[in-house]
mmCIF file of C-alpha atoms in Angstrom:
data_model
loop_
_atom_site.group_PDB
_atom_site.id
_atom_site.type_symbol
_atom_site.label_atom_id
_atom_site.label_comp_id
_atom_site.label_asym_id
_atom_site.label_seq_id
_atom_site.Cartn_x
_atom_site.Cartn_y
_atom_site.Cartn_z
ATOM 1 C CA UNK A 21 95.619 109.998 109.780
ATOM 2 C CA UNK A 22 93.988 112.578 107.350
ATOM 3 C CA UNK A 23 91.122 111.972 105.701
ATOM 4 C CA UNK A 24 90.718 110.128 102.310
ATOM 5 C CA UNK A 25 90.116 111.343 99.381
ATOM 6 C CA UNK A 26 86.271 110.998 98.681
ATOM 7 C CA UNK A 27 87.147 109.799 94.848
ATOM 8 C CA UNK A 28 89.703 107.755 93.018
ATOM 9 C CA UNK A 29 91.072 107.897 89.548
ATOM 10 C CA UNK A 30 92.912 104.422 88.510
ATOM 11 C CA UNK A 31 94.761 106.168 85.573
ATOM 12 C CA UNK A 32 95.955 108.857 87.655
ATOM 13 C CA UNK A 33 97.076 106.660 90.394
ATOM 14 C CA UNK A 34 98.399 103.949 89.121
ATOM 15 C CA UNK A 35 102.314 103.806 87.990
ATOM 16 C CA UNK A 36 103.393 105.156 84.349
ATOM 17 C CA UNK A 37 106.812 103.696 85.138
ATOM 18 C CA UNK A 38 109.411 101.035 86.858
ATOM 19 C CA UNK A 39 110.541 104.340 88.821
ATOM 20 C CA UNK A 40 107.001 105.084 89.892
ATOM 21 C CA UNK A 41 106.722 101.975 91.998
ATOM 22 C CA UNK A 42 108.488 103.048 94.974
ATOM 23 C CA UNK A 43 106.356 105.083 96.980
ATOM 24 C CA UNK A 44 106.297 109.271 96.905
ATOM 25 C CA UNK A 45 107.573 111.439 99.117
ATOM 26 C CA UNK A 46 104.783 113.038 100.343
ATOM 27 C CA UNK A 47 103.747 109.339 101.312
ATOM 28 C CA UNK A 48 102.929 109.690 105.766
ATOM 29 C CA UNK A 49 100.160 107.624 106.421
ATOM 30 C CA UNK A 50 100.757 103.779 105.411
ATOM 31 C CA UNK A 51 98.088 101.386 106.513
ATOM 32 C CA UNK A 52 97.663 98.199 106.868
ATOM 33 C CA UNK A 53 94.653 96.825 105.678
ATOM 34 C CA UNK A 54 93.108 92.786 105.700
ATOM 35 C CA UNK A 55 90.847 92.142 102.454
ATOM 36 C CA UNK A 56 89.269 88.978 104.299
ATOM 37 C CA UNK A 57 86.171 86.761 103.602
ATOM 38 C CA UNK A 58 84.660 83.290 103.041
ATOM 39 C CA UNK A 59 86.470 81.224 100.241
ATOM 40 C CA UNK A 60 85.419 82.212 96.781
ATOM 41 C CA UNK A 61 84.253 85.956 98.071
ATOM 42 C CA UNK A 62 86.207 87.923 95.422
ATOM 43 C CA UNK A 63 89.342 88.893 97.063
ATOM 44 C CA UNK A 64 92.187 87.940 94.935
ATOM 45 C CA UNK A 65 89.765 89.895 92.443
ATOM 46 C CA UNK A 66 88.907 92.728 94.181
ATOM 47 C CA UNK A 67 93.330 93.131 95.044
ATOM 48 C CA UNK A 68 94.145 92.389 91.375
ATOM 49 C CA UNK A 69 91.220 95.717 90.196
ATOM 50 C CA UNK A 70 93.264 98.091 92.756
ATOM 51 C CA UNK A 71 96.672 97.825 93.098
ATOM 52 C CA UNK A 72 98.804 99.851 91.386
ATOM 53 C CA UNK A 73 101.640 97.484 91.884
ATOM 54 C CA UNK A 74 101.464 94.022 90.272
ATOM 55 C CA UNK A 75 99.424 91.706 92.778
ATOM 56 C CA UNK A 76 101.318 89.071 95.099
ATOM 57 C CA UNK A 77 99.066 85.951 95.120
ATOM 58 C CA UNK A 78 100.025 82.616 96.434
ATOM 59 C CA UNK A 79 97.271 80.798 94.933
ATOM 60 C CA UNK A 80 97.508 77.115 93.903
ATOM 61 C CA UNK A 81 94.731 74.729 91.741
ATOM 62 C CA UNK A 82 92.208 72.759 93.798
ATOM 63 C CA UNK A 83 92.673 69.110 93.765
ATOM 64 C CA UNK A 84 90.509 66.434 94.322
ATOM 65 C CA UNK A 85 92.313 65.596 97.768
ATOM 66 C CA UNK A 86 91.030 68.844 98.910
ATOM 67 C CA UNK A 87 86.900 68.415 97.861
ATOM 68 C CA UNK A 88 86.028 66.841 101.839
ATOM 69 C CA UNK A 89 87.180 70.425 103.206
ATOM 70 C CA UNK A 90 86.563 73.052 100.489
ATOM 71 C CA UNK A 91 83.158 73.563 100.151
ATOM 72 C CA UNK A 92 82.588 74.682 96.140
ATOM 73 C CA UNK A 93 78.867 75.329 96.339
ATOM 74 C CA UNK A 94 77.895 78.322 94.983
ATOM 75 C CA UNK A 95 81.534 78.620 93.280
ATOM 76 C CA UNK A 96 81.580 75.779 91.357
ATOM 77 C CA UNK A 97 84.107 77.585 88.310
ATOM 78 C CA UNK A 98 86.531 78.088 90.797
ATOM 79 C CA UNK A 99 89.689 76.275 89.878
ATOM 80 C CA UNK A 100 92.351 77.933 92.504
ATOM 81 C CA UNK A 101 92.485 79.439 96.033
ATOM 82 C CA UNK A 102 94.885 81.620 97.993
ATOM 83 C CA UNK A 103 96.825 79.189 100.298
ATOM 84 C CA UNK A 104 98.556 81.909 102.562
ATOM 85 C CA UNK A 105 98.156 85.790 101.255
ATOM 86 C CA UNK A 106 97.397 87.784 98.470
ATOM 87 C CA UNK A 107 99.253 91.606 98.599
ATOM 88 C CA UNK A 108 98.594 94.823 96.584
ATOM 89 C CA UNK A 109 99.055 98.359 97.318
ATOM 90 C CA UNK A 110 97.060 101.763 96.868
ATOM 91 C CA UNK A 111 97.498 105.199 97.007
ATOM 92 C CA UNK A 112 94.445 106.963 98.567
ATOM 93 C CA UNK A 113 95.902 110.977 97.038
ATOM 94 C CA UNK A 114 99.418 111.982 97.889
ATOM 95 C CA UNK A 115 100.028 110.760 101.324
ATOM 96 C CA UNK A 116 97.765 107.838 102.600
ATOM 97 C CA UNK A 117 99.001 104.579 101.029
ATOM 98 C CA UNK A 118 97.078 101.358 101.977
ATOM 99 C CA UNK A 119 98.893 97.633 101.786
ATOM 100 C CA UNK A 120 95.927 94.976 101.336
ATOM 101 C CA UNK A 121 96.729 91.943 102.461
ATOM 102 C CA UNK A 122 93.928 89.647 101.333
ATOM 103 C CA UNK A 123 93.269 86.578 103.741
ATOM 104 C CA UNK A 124 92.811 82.727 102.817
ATOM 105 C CA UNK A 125 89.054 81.772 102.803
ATOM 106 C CA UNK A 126 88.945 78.397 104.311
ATOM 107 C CA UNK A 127 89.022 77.187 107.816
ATOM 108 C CA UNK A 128 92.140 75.080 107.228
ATOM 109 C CA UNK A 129 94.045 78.049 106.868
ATOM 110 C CA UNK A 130 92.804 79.824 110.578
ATOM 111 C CA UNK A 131 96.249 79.540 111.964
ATOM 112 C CA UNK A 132 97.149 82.196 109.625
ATOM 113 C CA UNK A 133 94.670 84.644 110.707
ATOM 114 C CA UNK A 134 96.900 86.117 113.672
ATOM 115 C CA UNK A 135 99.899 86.754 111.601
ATOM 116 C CA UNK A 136 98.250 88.269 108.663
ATOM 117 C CA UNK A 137 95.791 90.146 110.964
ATOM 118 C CA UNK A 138 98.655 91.619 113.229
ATOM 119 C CA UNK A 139 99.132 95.149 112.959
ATOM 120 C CA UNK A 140 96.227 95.910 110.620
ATOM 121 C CA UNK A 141 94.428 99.212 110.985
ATOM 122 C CA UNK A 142 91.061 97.932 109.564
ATOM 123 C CA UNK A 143 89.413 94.854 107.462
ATOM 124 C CA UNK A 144 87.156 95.741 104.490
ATOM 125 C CA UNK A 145 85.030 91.518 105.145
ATOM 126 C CA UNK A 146 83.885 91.158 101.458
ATOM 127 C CA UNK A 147 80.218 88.879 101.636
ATOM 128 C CA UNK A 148 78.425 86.975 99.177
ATOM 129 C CA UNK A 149 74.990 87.304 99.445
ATOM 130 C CA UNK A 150 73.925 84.051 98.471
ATOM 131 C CA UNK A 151 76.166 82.247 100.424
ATOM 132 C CA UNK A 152 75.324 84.472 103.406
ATOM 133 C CA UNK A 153 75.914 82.098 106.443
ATOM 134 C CA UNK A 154 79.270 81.029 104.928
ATOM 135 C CA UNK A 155 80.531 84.839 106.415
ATOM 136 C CA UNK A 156 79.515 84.251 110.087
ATOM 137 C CA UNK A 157 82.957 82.683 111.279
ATOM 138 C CA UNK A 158 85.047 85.351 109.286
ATOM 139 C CA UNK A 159 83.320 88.345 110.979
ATOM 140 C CA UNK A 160 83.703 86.299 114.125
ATOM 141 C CA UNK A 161 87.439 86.613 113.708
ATOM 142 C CA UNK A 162 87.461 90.064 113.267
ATOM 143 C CA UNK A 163 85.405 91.188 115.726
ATOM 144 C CA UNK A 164 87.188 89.135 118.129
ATOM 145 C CA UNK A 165 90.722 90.909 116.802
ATOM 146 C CA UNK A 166 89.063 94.110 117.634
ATOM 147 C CA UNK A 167 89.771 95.452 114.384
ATOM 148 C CA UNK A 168 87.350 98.404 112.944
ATOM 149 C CA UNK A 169 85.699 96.828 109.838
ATOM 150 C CA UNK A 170 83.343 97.576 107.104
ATOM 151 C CA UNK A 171 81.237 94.921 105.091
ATOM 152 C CA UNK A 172 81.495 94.874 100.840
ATOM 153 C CA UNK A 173 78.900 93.006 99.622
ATOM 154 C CA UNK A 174 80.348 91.441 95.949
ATOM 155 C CA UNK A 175 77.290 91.382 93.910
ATOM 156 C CA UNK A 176 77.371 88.319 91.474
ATOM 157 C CA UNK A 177 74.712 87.874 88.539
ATOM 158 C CA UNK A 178 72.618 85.661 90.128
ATOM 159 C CA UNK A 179 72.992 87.293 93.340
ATOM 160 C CA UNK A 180 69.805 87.668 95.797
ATOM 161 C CA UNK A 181 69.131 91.640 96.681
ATOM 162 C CA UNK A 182 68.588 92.705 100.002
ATOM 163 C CA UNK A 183 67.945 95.210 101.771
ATOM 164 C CA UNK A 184 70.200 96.864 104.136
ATOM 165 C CA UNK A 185 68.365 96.404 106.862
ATOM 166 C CA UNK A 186 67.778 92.440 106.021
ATOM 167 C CA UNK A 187 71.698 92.535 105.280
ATOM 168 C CA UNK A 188 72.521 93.713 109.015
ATOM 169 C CA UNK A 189 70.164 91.668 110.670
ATOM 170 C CA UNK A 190 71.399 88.124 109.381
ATOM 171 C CA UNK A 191 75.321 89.525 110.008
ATOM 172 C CA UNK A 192 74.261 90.743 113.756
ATOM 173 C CA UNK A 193 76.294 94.202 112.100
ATOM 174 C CA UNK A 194 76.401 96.765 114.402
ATOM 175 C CA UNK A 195 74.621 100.241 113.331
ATOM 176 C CA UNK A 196 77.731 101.983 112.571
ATOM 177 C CA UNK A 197 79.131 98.962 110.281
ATOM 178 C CA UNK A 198 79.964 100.585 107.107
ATOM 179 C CA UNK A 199 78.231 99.061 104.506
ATOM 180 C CA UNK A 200 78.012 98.927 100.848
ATOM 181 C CA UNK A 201 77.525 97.133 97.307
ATOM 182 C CA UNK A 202 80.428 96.238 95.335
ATOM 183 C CA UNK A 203 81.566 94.732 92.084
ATOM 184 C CA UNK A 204 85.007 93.104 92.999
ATOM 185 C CA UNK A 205 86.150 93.195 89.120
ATOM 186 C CA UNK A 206 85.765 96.930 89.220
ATOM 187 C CA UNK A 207 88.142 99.341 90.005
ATOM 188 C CA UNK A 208 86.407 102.381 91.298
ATOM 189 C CA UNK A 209 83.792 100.268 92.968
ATOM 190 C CA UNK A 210 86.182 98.452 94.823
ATOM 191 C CA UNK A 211 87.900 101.636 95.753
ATOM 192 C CA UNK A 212 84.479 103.157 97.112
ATOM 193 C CA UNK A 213 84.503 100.463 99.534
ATOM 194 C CA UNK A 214 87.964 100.923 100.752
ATOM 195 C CA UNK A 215 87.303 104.596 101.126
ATOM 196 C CA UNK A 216 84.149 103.587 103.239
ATOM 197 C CA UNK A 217 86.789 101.339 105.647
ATOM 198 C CA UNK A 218 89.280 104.123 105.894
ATOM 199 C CA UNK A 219 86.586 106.662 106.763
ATOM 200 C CA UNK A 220 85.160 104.490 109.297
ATOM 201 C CA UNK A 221 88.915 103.554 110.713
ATOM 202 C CA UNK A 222 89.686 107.517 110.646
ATOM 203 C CA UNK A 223 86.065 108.226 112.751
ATOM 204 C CA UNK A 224 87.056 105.346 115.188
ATOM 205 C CA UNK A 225 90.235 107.017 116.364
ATOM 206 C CA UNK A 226 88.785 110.379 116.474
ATOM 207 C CA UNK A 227 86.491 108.888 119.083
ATOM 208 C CA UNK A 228 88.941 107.280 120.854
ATOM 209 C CA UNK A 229 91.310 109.919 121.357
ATOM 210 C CA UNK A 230 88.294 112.215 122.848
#
């Protein structure tokens, strides 16, 4: 895989017509990629700023038959969730395309993690810091599919700050975690922190094919 871009440019890279949608020619690397995290996290959001296709979301409203098993504190506004995948696609430059496949939130929805998760190159785990502890079984499912990963921190209005090191300490990250600040609702942002997954998936199969 060649390395990504270090900058993206939404205008330039998103479609200016129906005929644009199907992918270039000089198109080699395509990746899969898993947009994962606890319910409410930002990922339908953070899929919807990037993809230069229009987003697949299977979302539905939440009921009152689901309050006992989706916990809505700290996202009380929220009004739907994905109930199996949300799907968008960028183009890192010419050749590296990523499909995001963003992940259902909620433990209910676990026995979709394998399928979704198979074949994935990387997982960029999006993290809300003040619903910290909420992110502990997600990052448990990715480290135990052994898939490289970087951590987004989506930074609400009334979120807490951290430090990095505070950050990495309460998520047991390991030093070479990739992480970084985000706003899900913006486009370059959001993009930063994809580049930051790629790089880190790019440096883990330089080191093991040495």
């Amino acid at each position: 895989m060649a390395s990504a871009p270090s900058s993206y440019d939404r205008t330039a890279g998103a479609p200016a017509d129906a005929a644009s949608l199907h992918l270039p020619d000089t198109a080699r690397e395509l990746v899969k990629i898993l947009v994962t995290g606890p319910f409410g996290v930002g990922k339908t959001t953070l899929i919807d700023a990037v993809s230069e296709i229009r987003p697949l979301h299977t979302e539905e409203h939440l009921t009152e038959a689901s309050a006992s098993v989706d916990d809505l504190a700290g996202v009380r506004d929220k009004t739907t969730t994905t109930v199996a995948i949300d799907f968008g696609r960028v183009s890192l430059g010419d050749s590296v395309v990523l499909y995001l496949f963003g992940t259902p939130g909620q433990e209910r929805f676990r026995p979709l993690w394998d399928d979704i998760a198979y074949g994935a190159l990387g997982a960029l785990v999006l993290v809300d810091t003040r619903r910290i502890a909420e992110s502990f079984d997600v990052l448990g499912l990715v480290e135990e599919s052994g898939v490289p990963f970087a951590v987004a921190l989506n930074m609400f209005p009334d979120s807490p700050r951290y430090t990095d090191e505070q950050v990495r300490r309460s998520l047991d990250l390991a030093p070479d975690t990739p992480l970084v600040t985000v706003d899900a609702r913006s486009t370059n942002a959001s993009v930063d922190a994809l580049l930051a997954l790629v790089q880190h998936v790019i440096d883990r199969m330089a080191t093991e094919e040495r």
